[in-house]
XYZ file of C-alpha atoms in Angstrom:
772
model
C -19.393 -158.951 101.384
C -18.827 -157.908 97.766
C -22.529 -157.070 97.412
C -22.399 -154.884 100.533
C -19.346 -153.032 99.267
C -20.973 -152.535 95.874
C -24.148 -151.258 97.535
C -22.133 -148.886 99.684
C -20.301 -147.526 96.639
C -23.578 -147.153 94.768
C -25.204 -145.278 97.642
C -22.151 -143.053 98.023
C -22.436 -142.232 94.345
C -26.227 -141.880 94.278
C -26.387 -139.666 97.371
C -23.421 -137.520 96.438
C -24.193 -133.832 96.116
C -23.413 -133.598 92.332
C -25.725 -136.498 91.489
C -28.525 -135.276 93.727
C -28.306 -131.826 92.163
C -28.432 -133.355 88.680
C -31.450 -135.486 89.591
C -33.162 -132.472 91.118
C -32.627 -130.480 87.932
C -34.153 -133.271 85.838
C -37.093 -133.783 88.184
C -37.945 -130.240 89.216
C -36.133 -127.770 86.959
C -36.790 -129.536 83.664
C -36.731 -126.243 81.765
C -33.088 -125.762 82.760
C -32.173 -129.219 81.481
C -34.042 -128.623 78.207
C -31.966 -125.514 77.533
C -28.800 -127.518 78.097
C -30.084 -130.254 75.761
C -30.767 -127.663 73.058
C -27.160 -126.456 73.324
C -25.905 -130.043 73.150
C -28.134 -130.563 70.099
C -26.521 -127.593 68.358
C -23.001 -128.768 69.137
C -23.720 -132.363 68.039
C -25.340 -130.999 64.828
C -28.635 -132.683 65.685
C -30.719 -129.489 65.888
C -30.954 -126.822 63.192
C -28.514 -128.436 60.752
C -30.669 -127.513 57.752
C -30.307 -123.829 58.649
C -26.634 -124.021 59.628
C -27.172 -123.253 63.333
C -24.501 -125.766 64.489
C -21.928 -123.979 62.300
C -22.520 -120.810 64.318
C -21.155 -122.692 67.338
C -18.494 -124.816 65.646
C -17.186 -122.077 63.374
C -17.938 -118.794 65.184
C -16.999 -115.585 63.370
C -16.246 -112.171 64.780
C -15.451 -109.345 62.366
C -15.672 -111.950 59.540
C -12.935 -114.143 61.031
C -12.813 -117.314 63.130
C -10.135 -116.009 65.465
C -8.848 -116.237 69.014
C -10.983 -113.233 69.921
C -14.083 -114.877 68.424
C -13.493 -117.889 70.676
C -12.801 -115.601 73.612
C -16.232 -113.983 73.149
C -17.777 -117.452 72.891
C -16.054 -118.333 76.162
C -17.375 -115.183 77.826
C -20.931 -116.019 76.728
C -20.655 -119.650 77.833
C -19.150 -118.545 81.158
C -22.010 -116.105 81.680
C -24.494 -118.841 80.912
C -22.816 -121.238 83.356
C -22.704 -118.753 86.244
C -26.333 -117.779 85.555
C -27.239 -121.459 85.709
C -25.484 -121.727 89.084
C -27.107 -118.554 90.456
C -30.593 -119.586 89.386
C -30.174 -123.104 90.742
C -28.804 -121.766 94.014
C -31.484 -119.206 94.769
C -34.230 -121.693 93.870
C -32.934 -124.928 95.409
C -30.171 -124.221 97.939
C -32.651 -124.322 100.835
C -33.372 -127.986 100.032
C -29.868 -129.009 101.153
C -29.656 -128.323 104.867
C -25.967 -129.251 105.195
C -25.031 -126.052 103.313
C -25.870 -124.182 106.502
C -22.849 -125.792 108.162
C -20.160 -125.058 105.582
C -18.073 -122.027 104.788
C -18.531 -120.416 101.345
C -21.760 -122.308 100.602
C -22.162 -120.712 97.176
C -18.752 -121.860 95.949
C -19.420 -125.394 97.234
C -22.800 -125.400 95.500
C -21.311 -124.236 92.174
C -18.535 -126.811 92.278
C -20.970 -129.679 92.834
C -23.491 -128.262 90.363
C -20.976 -128.376 87.509
C -21.752 -131.777 86.019
C -23.667 -130.384 83.041
C -21.377 -127.360 82.511
C -18.198 -129.459 82.521
C -19.650 -132.043 80.135
C -20.838 -129.279 77.810
C -17.483 -127.443 77.752
C -15.590 -130.666 77.011
C -18.137 -131.683 74.372
C -17.990 -128.273 72.725
C -14.192 -128.293 72.544
C -14.088 -131.811 71.077
C -16.740 -130.997 68.467
C -15.084 -127.668 67.664
C -11.683 -129.302 67.129
C -13.184 -132.086 65.002
C -15.119 -129.600 62.871
C -12.090 -127.366 62.312
C -9.878 -130.306 61.363
C -12.413 -131.443 58.764
C -13.212 -127.924 57.584
C -9.593 -126.869 57.030
C -8.348 -130.116 55.564
C -5.702 -128.567 53.285
C -4.016 -126.520 56.037
C -0.586 -127.519 57.329
C -1.018 -129.783 60.382
C 1.385 -127.861 62.646
C -0.169 -124.526 61.710
C -3.659 -125.960 62.237
C -2.933 -127.264 65.720
C -1.131 -124.066 66.655
C -4.214 -122.063 65.598
C -6.560 -124.443 67.408
C -4.419 -124.303 70.545
C -4.663 -120.521 70.749
C -8.368 -120.571 69.983
C -9.074 -123.153 72.713
C -6.989 -121.117 75.152
C -8.990 -118.018 74.204
C -12.244 -119.907 74.834
C -11.132 -121.120 78.284
C -9.847 -117.677 79.268
C -13.164 -116.216 78.163
C -15.047 -118.588 80.464
C -12.894 -117.590 83.422
C -13.142 -113.921 82.476
C -16.913 -114.169 82.772
C -17.184 -116.450 85.797
C -14.497 -115.182 88.167
C -15.721 -111.572 88.711
C -19.242 -112.757 89.565
C -17.875 -115.621 91.654
C -15.623 -113.334 93.685
C -18.476 -110.849 94.085
C -20.626 -113.562 95.619
C -17.930 -114.949 97.867
C -16.820 -111.519 99.092
C -20.280 -110.069 99.777
C -21.982 -113.122 101.254
C -21.436 -113.870 104.926
C -21.178 -117.592 105.521
C -22.464 -119.454 108.534
C -19.233 -119.387 110.515
C -19.155 -115.578 110.504
C -22.793 -115.216 111.399
C -22.552 -117.644 114.344
C -20.352 -115.117 116.071
C -23.358 -112.814 116.205
C -26.483 -113.277 118.198
C -28.408 -116.291 116.972
C -31.793 -114.822 117.769
C -31.169 -111.442 116.149
C -33.339 -112.304 113.167
C -36.133 -113.520 115.475
C -36.208 -110.306 117.521
C -37.814 -108.459 114.658
C -41.547 -107.746 114.545
C -43.941 -110.669 114.577
C -44.571 -110.700 110.844
C -40.832 -111.184 110.158
C -40.641 -114.007 112.703
C -43.512 -115.724 110.964
C -41.740 -115.449 107.601
C -38.542 -116.883 109.033
C -40.454 -119.801 110.543
C -42.058 -120.477 107.184
C -38.583 -120.668 105.668
C -37.560 -123.096 108.453
C -40.504 -125.324 107.694
C -39.840 -125.163 103.971
C -36.201 -126.140 104.474
C -37.100 -129.098 106.689
C -39.888 -130.261 104.420
C -37.760 -130.128 101.259
C -34.593 -131.562 102.793
C -32.790 -133.885 100.378
C -30.405 -136.560 101.536
C -26.752 -135.862 100.708
C -24.004 -138.087 102.140
C -20.949 -136.444 100.608
C -19.863 -133.536 98.460
C -16.799 -132.064 96.788
C -15.098 -129.683 99.178
C -12.719 -128.755 96.361
C -11.816 -130.307 93.039
C -9.717 -133.044 94.650
C -11.408 -133.591 97.997
C -14.673 -135.370 98.823
C -16.000 -135.050 102.408
C -19.057 -136.296 104.239
C -21.898 -133.859 104.793
C -23.514 -132.930 108.104
C -27.273 -132.582 107.567
C -27.975 -131.425 111.143
C -28.072 -127.643 111.025
C -26.079 -125.772 113.664
C -28.574 -122.882 113.306
C -31.488 -122.636 110.877
C -31.881 -118.874 111.234
C -28.238 -118.289 110.408
C -28.376 -120.597 107.381
C -31.471 -118.899 106.035
C -29.878 -115.483 106.420
C -27.007 -116.701 104.237
C -29.539 -117.945 101.706
C -31.428 -114.652 101.622
C -28.180 -112.730 101.105
C -27.349 -114.969 98.133
C -30.808 -114.367 96.680
C -30.302 -110.607 96.893
C -26.955 -110.923 95.129
C -28.575 -113.105 92.472
C -31.146 -110.397 91.841
C -28.371 -107.779 91.583
C -26.612 -109.912 88.962
C -29.865 -110.218 86.988
C -30.298 -106.441 86.969
C -26.659 -106.060 85.904
C -27.149 -108.441 82.952
C -30.273 -106.538 81.869
C -28.408 -103.203 82.004
C -25.562 -104.780 80.061
C -27.932 -105.843 77.272
C -29.477 -102.376 77.092
C -25.949 -100.921 76.928
C -25.024 -103.268 74.068
C -28.225 -102.266 72.278
C -27.144 -98.614 72.296
C -24.019 -99.512 70.300
C -25.733 -102.048 68.049
C -24.639 -100.233 64.865
C -20.967 -100.513 65.748
C -19.736 -103.781 64.206
C -17.230 -104.212 67.039
C -20.164 -104.814 69.395
C -21.799 -107.363 67.092
C -20.694 -110.569 68.745
C -20.812 -114.013 67.055
C -24.359 -115.219 66.402
C -23.835 -118.261 68.634
C -22.777 -115.980 71.509
C -25.981 -113.973 71.000
C -28.032 -117.171 71.183
C -26.285 -118.164 74.408
C -26.935 -114.669 75.763
C -30.613 -115.205 74.932
C -30.618 -118.496 76.858
C -28.869 -116.738 79.736
C -31.672 -114.191 79.874
C -34.277 -116.962 79.848
C -32.577 -118.724 82.751
C -32.128 -115.595 84.852
C -35.602 -114.195 84.439
C -37.364 -117.561 84.635
C -35.525 -118.244 87.874
C -36.435 -114.809 89.234
C -40.099 -115.331 88.377
C -40.150 -118.779 89.934
C -38.474 -117.442 93.086
C -40.614 -114.373 93.666
C -43.965 -115.752 92.548
C -43.672 -119.278 93.904
C -46.888 -121.258 93.368
C -48.424 -118.263 91.576
C -45.880 -118.474 88.736
C -48.078 -120.186 86.155
C -51.252 -118.112 86.738
C -49.267 -114.852 86.690
C -47.439 -115.853 83.493
C -50.725 -116.710 81.790
C -52.209 -113.351 82.793
C -49.048 -111.572 81.613
C -49.130 -113.390 78.268
C -52.716 -112.453 77.493
C -52.182 -108.883 78.704
C -49.103 -108.487 76.522
C -50.921 -110.059 73.584
C -53.798 -107.570 74.032
C -51.348 -104.651 74.264
C -49.761 -105.639 70.944
C -53.201 -106.003 69.349
C -54.148 -102.501 70.533
C -50.921 -101.101 69.123
C -49.497 -100.005 72.472
C -46.180 -101.559 71.473
C -44.440 -101.347 68.101
C -43.779 -104.950 67.012
C -44.471 -104.272 63.309
C -41.540 -104.293 60.907
C -41.668 -101.608 58.259
C -40.371 -101.128 54.721
C -37.963 -98.188 54.806
C -38.654 -95.252 52.529
C -42.434 -95.581 52.700
C -44.796 -93.096 54.360
C -46.636 -94.749 57.252
C -48.087 -91.435 58.469
C -50.188 -90.880 55.369
C -53.699 -92.309 55.136
C -53.337 -96.092 54.572
C -54.030 -97.482 51.112
C -57.421 -99.149 50.735
C -56.867 -102.906 50.549
C -59.983 -104.371 48.906
C -60.996 -106.453 45.906
C -62.718 -103.454 44.347
C -59.539 -101.367 44.413
C -57.408 -104.243 43.128
C -59.757 -104.675 40.156
C -59.713 -100.931 39.548
C -55.910 -100.792 39.430
C -55.740 -103.919 37.269
C -57.948 -102.421 34.557
C -57.532 -103.115 30.854
C -56.561 -99.473 30.371
C -53.618 -99.826 32.759
C -52.742 -103.201 31.235
C -52.507 -101.762 27.705
C -50.682 -98.638 28.843
C -48.043 -100.614 30.740
C -47.719 -103.155 27.950
C -47.014 -100.394 25.410
C -44.505 -98.793 27.771
C -42.604 -102.074 28.188
C -42.642 -102.749 24.430
C -40.729 -99.473 24.032
C -38.142 -100.862 26.475
C -37.958 -104.064 24.420
C -37.451 -102.016 21.251
C -34.527 -100.205 22.898
C -33.114 -103.572 23.956
C -33.398 -104.837 20.367
C -31.591 -101.743 19.098
C -28.422 -102.913 20.885
C -28.154 -105.687 18.236
C -28.830 -103.599 15.114
C -25.401 -104.478 13.662
C -26.265 -108.182 13.695
C -27.872 -109.752 10.655
C -29.894 -112.254 12.687
C -32.504 -111.610 15.305
C -31.114 -111.667 18.861
C -31.993 -114.261 21.452
C -33.808 -112.958 24.494
C -32.592 -114.157 27.896
C -34.721 -114.400 31.042
C -32.722 -115.020 34.231
C -34.498 -116.888 37.053
C -32.586 -117.013 40.358
C -33.770 -119.390 43.058
C -34.075 -118.525 46.740
C -32.015 -120.074 49.501
C -30.438 -117.509 51.809
C -26.789 -116.580 51.443
C -26.111 -119.882 49.705
C -28.365 -118.857 46.806
C -27.076 -115.292 46.892
C -23.426 -116.272 46.461
C -24.199 -119.028 43.936
C -26.238 -116.670 41.750
C -23.556 -113.991 41.894
C -20.845 -116.538 41.083
C -22.811 -117.987 38.145
C -23.551 -114.575 36.640
C -19.973 -113.332 37.050
C -18.569 -116.462 35.453
C -21.075 -116.749 32.586
C -20.999 -113.061 31.656
C -17.194 -112.972 31.703
C -16.934 -116.083 29.496
C -19.426 -114.505 27.082
C -17.570 -111.161 27.128
C -20.578 -109.308 28.507
C -23.112 -110.837 26.114
C -25.186 -112.455 28.868
C -26.286 -109.175 30.443
C -26.566 -107.596 27.004
C -29.078 -110.276 25.942
C -30.954 -110.315 29.262
C -34.292 -108.510 29.379
C -35.678 -109.604 32.748
C -34.461 -110.964 36.085
C -36.906 -112.755 38.402
C -36.538 -115.028 41.404
C -36.741 -115.150 45.162
C -34.870 -114.506 48.374
C -31.089 -114.763 48.262
C -30.905 -115.520 44.544
C -32.590 -112.251 43.656
C -30.290 -110.445 46.090
C -27.206 -111.869 44.341
C -28.632 -111.021 40.924
C -29.477 -107.494 42.070
C -25.921 -106.978 43.318
C -24.395 -108.194 40.051
C -26.774 -106.017 38.024
C -25.643 -102.984 40.039
C -21.966 -103.840 39.423
C -22.715 -104.271 35.718
C -24.409 -100.861 35.715
C -21.284 -99.314 37.292
C -19.197 -100.937 34.562
C -21.404 -99.387 31.865
C -20.816 -95.957 33.366
C -17.083 -96.561 33.885
C -15.447 -99.168 31.644
C -12.425 -99.350 33.974
C -14.646 -100.749 36.746
C -13.967 -104.511 36.856
C -17.275 -106.076 37.895
C -15.929 -109.630 37.595
C -13.432 -109.095 40.412
C -13.527 -111.855 43.054
C -13.584 -109.302 45.844
C -17.226 -108.494 45.143
C -18.182 -112.138 45.503
C -16.195 -112.282 48.750
C -18.013 -109.173 49.989
C -21.389 -110.774 49.337
C -20.267 -113.949 51.134
C -19.489 -112.082 54.366
C -21.473 -112.915 57.487
C -24.910 -111.335 57.703
C -26.240 -113.280 60.682
C -24.282 -111.878 63.626
C -25.980 -108.492 63.355
C -29.466 -110.031 62.983
C -29.106 -112.341 65.981
C -27.510 -109.608 68.056
C -30.391 -107.249 67.242
C -32.913 -109.957 68.124
C -31.451 -110.329 71.624
C -30.600 -106.729 72.538
C -33.585 -105.022 70.936
C -36.465 -106.938 69.392
C -37.173 -109.334 72.255
C -37.190 -106.613 74.917
C -38.162 -103.265 73.468
C -37.193 -101.087 70.541
C -36.149 -97.613 71.589
C -33.617 -96.480 68.969
C -34.813 -94.720 65.818
C -33.287 -93.551 62.558
C -34.338 -91.474 59.572
C -34.451 -92.542 55.954
C -35.791 -90.496 53.057
C -37.362 -88.051 55.512
C -39.270 -90.680 57.505
C -38.534 -92.092 60.988
C -38.389 -95.807 61.766
C -37.346 -98.078 64.636
C -34.065 -99.935 64.480
C -34.993 -103.614 64.438
C -33.487 -106.735 62.966
C -34.861 -105.807 59.543
C -32.739 -102.668 59.843
C -29.807 -104.777 61.078
C -30.095 -107.060 58.040
C -30.132 -104.167 55.594
C -27.293 -102.268 57.276
C -25.035 -105.310 57.408
C -25.778 -106.140 53.776
C -25.108 -102.512 52.913
C -21.724 -102.649 54.678
C -20.833 -105.961 53.015
C -21.560 -104.553 49.552
C -19.875 -101.176 50.195
C -23.165 -99.292 49.876
C -23.720 -100.391 46.262
C -27.394 -101.313 46.833
C -28.319 -98.388 49.073
C -30.714 -96.835 46.566
C -34.411 -96.226 46.110
C -36.195 -98.421 43.583
C -36.898 -95.278 41.542
C -33.129 -94.835 41.047
C -33.269 -97.746 38.587
C -36.227 -96.368 36.619
C -34.295 -94.544 33.896
C -31.640 -97.237 33.405
C -34.358 -99.879 32.996
C -36.481 -97.654 30.761
C -33.536 -97.076 28.408
C -32.755 -100.836 28.432
C -29.252 -100.213 29.782
C -29.821 -102.847 32.458
C -32.344 -105.710 32.606
C -35.707 -105.223 34.246
C -35.981 -106.748 37.702
C -39.304 -107.784 39.216
C -39.322 -108.480 42.950
C -42.394 -110.495 43.905
C -42.784 -111.360 47.603
C -45.897 -113.154 48.818
C -48.795 -111.382 50.540
C -49.694 -113.332 53.671
C -53.267 -111.965 53.801
C -54.511 -113.575 50.594
C -51.603 -115.480 49.007
C -51.266 -113.084 46.066
C -47.949 -111.740 44.839
C -46.820 -108.168 45.342
C -45.011 -107.059 42.181
C -42.323 -104.471 42.962
C -40.638 -102.608 40.108
C -39.734 -99.014 39.238
C -41.789 -99.522 36.030
C -45.571 -99.852 35.825
C -46.262 -103.568 35.334
C -49.979 -104.118 35.905
C -49.841 -106.787 33.164
C -48.257 -109.097 35.764
C -51.368 -108.916 37.952
C -54.259 -109.630 35.581
C -55.021 -111.329 32.241
C -55.514 -109.567 28.917
C -58.942 -108.470 27.655
C -59.726 -111.690 25.768
C -58.882 -113.867 28.755
C -60.894 -111.598 31.026
C -63.877 -111.882 28.718
C -63.938 -115.635 28.253
C -61.877 -117.296 30.988
C -61.000 -115.440 34.196
C -61.205 -112.006 35.766
C -59.337 -112.985 38.911
C -56.669 -110.539 40.058
C -53.585 -112.669 40.703
C -51.343 -110.030 42.208
C -50.936 -106.410 43.264
C -48.747 -103.854 41.524
C -46.799 -102.164 44.286
C -46.057 -98.875 42.508
C -49.684 -97.964 41.809
C -51.194 -99.508 44.928
C -48.969 -97.524 47.315
C -48.566 -94.410 45.189
C -49.798 -92.098 47.971
C -47.538 -93.844 50.507
C -44.371 -92.969 48.547
C -43.953 -96.326 46.782
C -41.180 -95.066 44.479
C -39.159 -93.980 47.540
C -38.953 -97.584 48.807
C -35.395 -98.508 49.683
C -34.101 -101.148 47.262
C -32.587 -103.065 50.185
C -36.028 -103.163 51.828
C -37.551 -104.542 48.633
C -34.914 -107.293 48.591
C -35.553 -107.945 52.287
C -39.277 -108.388 51.656
C -38.468 -111.021 49.045
C -36.027 -112.724 51.433
C -38.211 -112.846 54.539
C -37.546 -115.924 56.645
C -39.451 -116.703 59.880
C -37.683 -115.523 63.079
C -34.615 -114.295 61.123
C -35.727 -111.558 58.733
C -39.220 -110.679 60.009
C -42.385 -110.211 57.958
C -42.844 -106.638 56.740
C -46.111 -104.751 57.342
C -47.130 -102.245 54.659
C -49.288 -99.095 55.142
C -52.697 -100.343 53.990
C -56.068 -100.917 55.588
C -56.282 -103.706 56.578
C -52.522 -103.998 57.023
C -50.764 -105.973 54.329
C -48.194 -108.453 55.647
C -45.388 -109.605 53.351
C -43.487 -112.902 53.333
C -40.763 -114.611 51.290
C -41.238 -114.826 47.514
C -40.225 -118.488 47.682
C -43.523 -119.334 49.323
C -45.282 -119.077 45.943
C -42.395 -119.670 43.506
C -38.874 -120.203 44.769
C -37.372 -120.271 41.258
C -38.920 -117.236 39.548
C -39.992 -119.331 36.550
C -43.674 -118.456 36.866
C -43.023 -114.692 36.675
C -40.649 -115.087 33.721
C -43.248 -117.099 31.793
C -45.979 -114.642 32.709
C -43.884 -111.821 31.262
C -43.172 -113.920 28.145
C -46.867 -114.653 27.639
C -47.815 -110.968 27.772
C -45.186 -110.094 25.137
C -45.318 -113.344 23.142
C -46.266 -111.628 19.882
C -43.451 -109.081 20.077
C -40.943 -111.780 21.108
C -41.993 -114.020 18.211
C -41.559 -111.223 15.664
C -38.355 -109.693 16.975
C -36.219 -112.498 18.430
C -34.816 -115.817 17.286
C -35.827 -117.514 20.518
C -35.969 -117.307 24.283
C -33.433 -118.710 26.734
C -34.714 -119.357 30.234
C -31.516 -119.303 32.320
C -32.340 -120.909 35.655
C -29.766 -120.473 38.424
C -30.648 -122.953 41.160
C -29.138 -123.434 44.598
C -30.342 -127.062 44.567
C -30.175 -129.909 42.025
C -33.363 -130.536 40.072
C -33.019 -134.318 39.930
C -32.661 -135.744 43.420
C -31.866 -139.249 44.626
C -34.844 -141.234 45.922
C -33.944 -142.721 49.287
C -35.662 -145.505 51.173
C -37.827 -144.378 54.063
C -36.442 -145.212 57.477
C -38.627 -146.775 60.135
C -40.513 -143.919 61.717
C -41.466 -143.367 65.338
C -45.055 -142.707 66.371
C -44.340 -138.976 66.590
C -42.694 -138.987 63.149
C -45.709 -140.746 61.673
C -48.036 -138.201 63.237
C -46.000 -135.336 61.767
C -45.315 -137.103 58.463
C -47.920 -135.253 56.331
C -46.608 -131.856 57.441
C -42.946 -132.856 57.225
C -43.361 -134.437 53.784
C -45.069 -131.325 52.436
C -42.293 -129.097 53.794
C -39.475 -131.322 52.493
C -41.017 -131.573 49.024
C -42.258 -127.990 48.694
C -39.604 -127.059 46.134
C -40.083 -130.362 44.308
C -43.797 -129.616 43.926
C -42.914 -126.176 42.560
C -40.520 -127.846 40.116
C -43.310 -130.051 38.807
C -45.571 -127.022 38.307
C -42.818 -125.029 36.613
C -42.011 -127.897 34.256
C -45.659 -128.127 33.275
C -45.799 -124.365 32.657
C -42.696 -124.534 30.448
C -44.166 -127.416 28.456
C -47.395 -125.471 27.921
C -45.384 -122.381 26.922
C -44.096 -124.263 23.886
C -47.676 -124.322 22.558
C -48.134 -120.531 22.520
C -44.591 -119.484 21.630
C -43.877 -119.202 17.911
C -40.145 -119.218 18.618
C -38.121 -121.826 20.423
C -37.988 -121.707 24.204
C -34.865 -123.307 25.643
C -34.001 -123.885 29.267
C -30.456 -123.840 30.614
C -29.644 -124.483 34.271
C -26.700 -123.742 36.514
C -27.144 -126.005 39.531
C -25.336 -125.941 42.851
C -24.294 -129.547 43.388
C -21.062 -129.563 45.438
C -17.884 -131.339 44.415
C -15.187 -132.637 46.748
C -12.814 -129.679 46.682
C -9.948 -128.473 48.822
C -9.739 -124.855 49.916
C -7.248 -124.352 47.065
C -9.861 -125.452 44.538
C -8.284 -128.849 43.777
C -10.264 -132.052 43.532
C -9.805 -134.273 46.579
C -9.066 -137.966 46.369
C -11.967 -139.745 48.075
C -9.672 -142.563 49.214
C -7.672 -140.121 51.336
C -10.707 -139.173 53.426
C -12.373 -140.947 56.311
C -16.166 -141.437 56.283
C -16.764 -138.373 58.483
C -14.779 -136.067 56.209
C -16.421 -137.503 53.103
C -19.904 -137.046 54.559
C -19.209 -133.423 55.461
C -17.520 -132.415 52.209
C -20.417 -133.801 50.162
C -22.905 -131.589 52.019
C -24.441 -128.592 50.340
C -24.019 -125.235 52.022
C -26.626 -124.636 54.712
C -29.739 -122.494 54.319
C -28.522 -119.544 56.342
C -27.151 -116.000 56.158
C -23.755 -117.253 57.290
C -21.336 -119.473 55.350
C -18.247 -121.344 56.493
C -15.019 -121.099 54.503
C -15.597 -124.592 53.129
C -19.084 -123.617 51.975
C -17.776 -120.461 50.305
C -15.167 -122.437 48.393
C -17.762 -125.041 47.451
C -20.024 -122.337 46.010
C -17.139 -120.823 44.050
C -15.814 -124.069 42.587
C -19.077 -125.857 41.724
C -19.417 -123.765 38.549
C -16.664 -126.043 37.134
C -18.774 -129.159 37.677
C -19.319 -131.101 34.437
C -23.063 -130.404 34.213
C -22.549 -126.661 34.718
C -19.755 -126.592 32.125
C -22.031 -128.310 29.621
C -24.742 -125.733 30.410
C -22.168 -122.983 29.828
C -21.228 -124.421 26.429
C -24.904 -124.632 25.447
C -25.476 -121.016 26.486
C -22.388 -119.916 24.537
C -23.464 -121.695 21.358
C -27.006 -120.315 21.540
C -25.897 -116.712 21.986
C -23.421 -117.003 19.106
């Protein structure tokens, strides 16, 4: 008896409408389930943690604040995703459940029973959000924290309803259910021409063939009723289904128009929704259009998609679309620069080498003149800033502000050259510009914390928003810069947001720094992104620096004539190289796949540019190359060289035991190991180069490092007692900031306070004693 009751309960559960829908999604609509799993992976911090993607969901910002309105927008996006999931599932699979033809409001019944995944996700998201906020804002008053969280959760739930209810009421008000249609003539649909009768009969057959057993379903949230699988009228049921499909298509068109509308106002920061909301909007698009394709093409879906893919690929190859991302300020209408070995050798001639070397020696002489009152020779400082997104940008800015203020301005006074990659070079470039403003106006306080806070503002919302509303569909908006016209893409979005964050300080052409560098008022800065075509470096500077691209005459004669890089200024002279926007130059150095896209330059064949960190993430190689070229002058005119390395990662890492790997992990191990240890391999090479440099330098070369290695700090900057934390809090607070263009408040505080770490304070004392 007990076994029979248990079997009956099990069958009632197994053949309930919610469970059958869930099983159908897993079995047939796997792509829908995968999208849900990706979202769960983000929320559980199991996918994209290295790049900070989970933080976009657990700490969403709108207008640089995690606020009620930010959560409301998140709720609207999640609600739109949920209703799109219901619509797509309904128009694809509703015909498989014949009992829907017997119920009133079939769409609402379907949505209610199809809500297993949505409900679990909403509850999971809220739990993870609350947990993250509690850990992240550990020093906040408990009552204030829960009051804030309460309003934010309410905003999220209201946002979901705000998105779902209008579409839900549209469906329920425009769709005629079976009870209304039965009052009309049953054979009205079959009285149409023969071809329509045949189509209806095909639908009948399809419904009968795909019928899935359902014993019960939720009539409302609190009521479960048995289902009647015997249709009162197939024609009537199918008419209801077709009406729902039409409404689904109308909703899809509405969403598309909405995205185009948002794209028109992309430059208005009020329309730049949280990055996580943009990602959910992207998934919503995928669901809607994939469902539409599957519905209208049926068994022809895969062949048609393959044909479309190759056709689109061919169209891009022929240049019928404009997927290329350009460097602003350059002339793409002029005849492209010849990109060949012969031309590279021509531009890297000994004549150019000697001319540029002499020109830079004059800059060094002007730098030396700043210390004419001193009896001893000055020490020359080379600053190397590592890459690493906004984390590196803020850390570099913080280190330079702190060190230069402690040294009363002597750090920048002693610095001759700044090199590096990605975010680090961006932070160094921003501080150099603030220092330059201070030189022109002594009342300008370039150490003010507000400038660091400006640099730490979100720069990911605009990029992700642009990706969804523009880049993935089509680019139609244009703008003018320096007399040339370009498309607004996510490269433009990155630059504009950075420009807003820094109050327009960096909105200059590279040539605007020529005179200040030439007169040694500010340090030289060499931006050196990687050329994808051949792996060489592209050396960008307002000065002529061909000596960075080829060896001197003796080396050429006896050792190597290989051209190791391309000097941007000479190579693209006819394409207005000096008019390059400084923000575009920084963007080229900070290119990251799928976020800040690779830049294409006007050459033949086209030159494609990628992140400088690909070849040297720490800038050490370029600094040593510069030192080697001017080694004789440095030896005669300085008392030594300080290589100040500002790193967003510790140089000595803990060796951990390898965990037991799965078969897939073992198969991917060579690739994964190379990626994980890429910076470590560069460290080994840089250390070797520094050791070799001691053999050709006649003065002492000393290396000082500021390293970002987080402490356990409260938001007020106080050290936290480890015993007062649980394991989850301890694990989170010991994490380094993520590799992203978006930082949480905890990460910002971590980057600010880590300069007080013992190792960094010792480095500061060493730097102070050397410059004295």
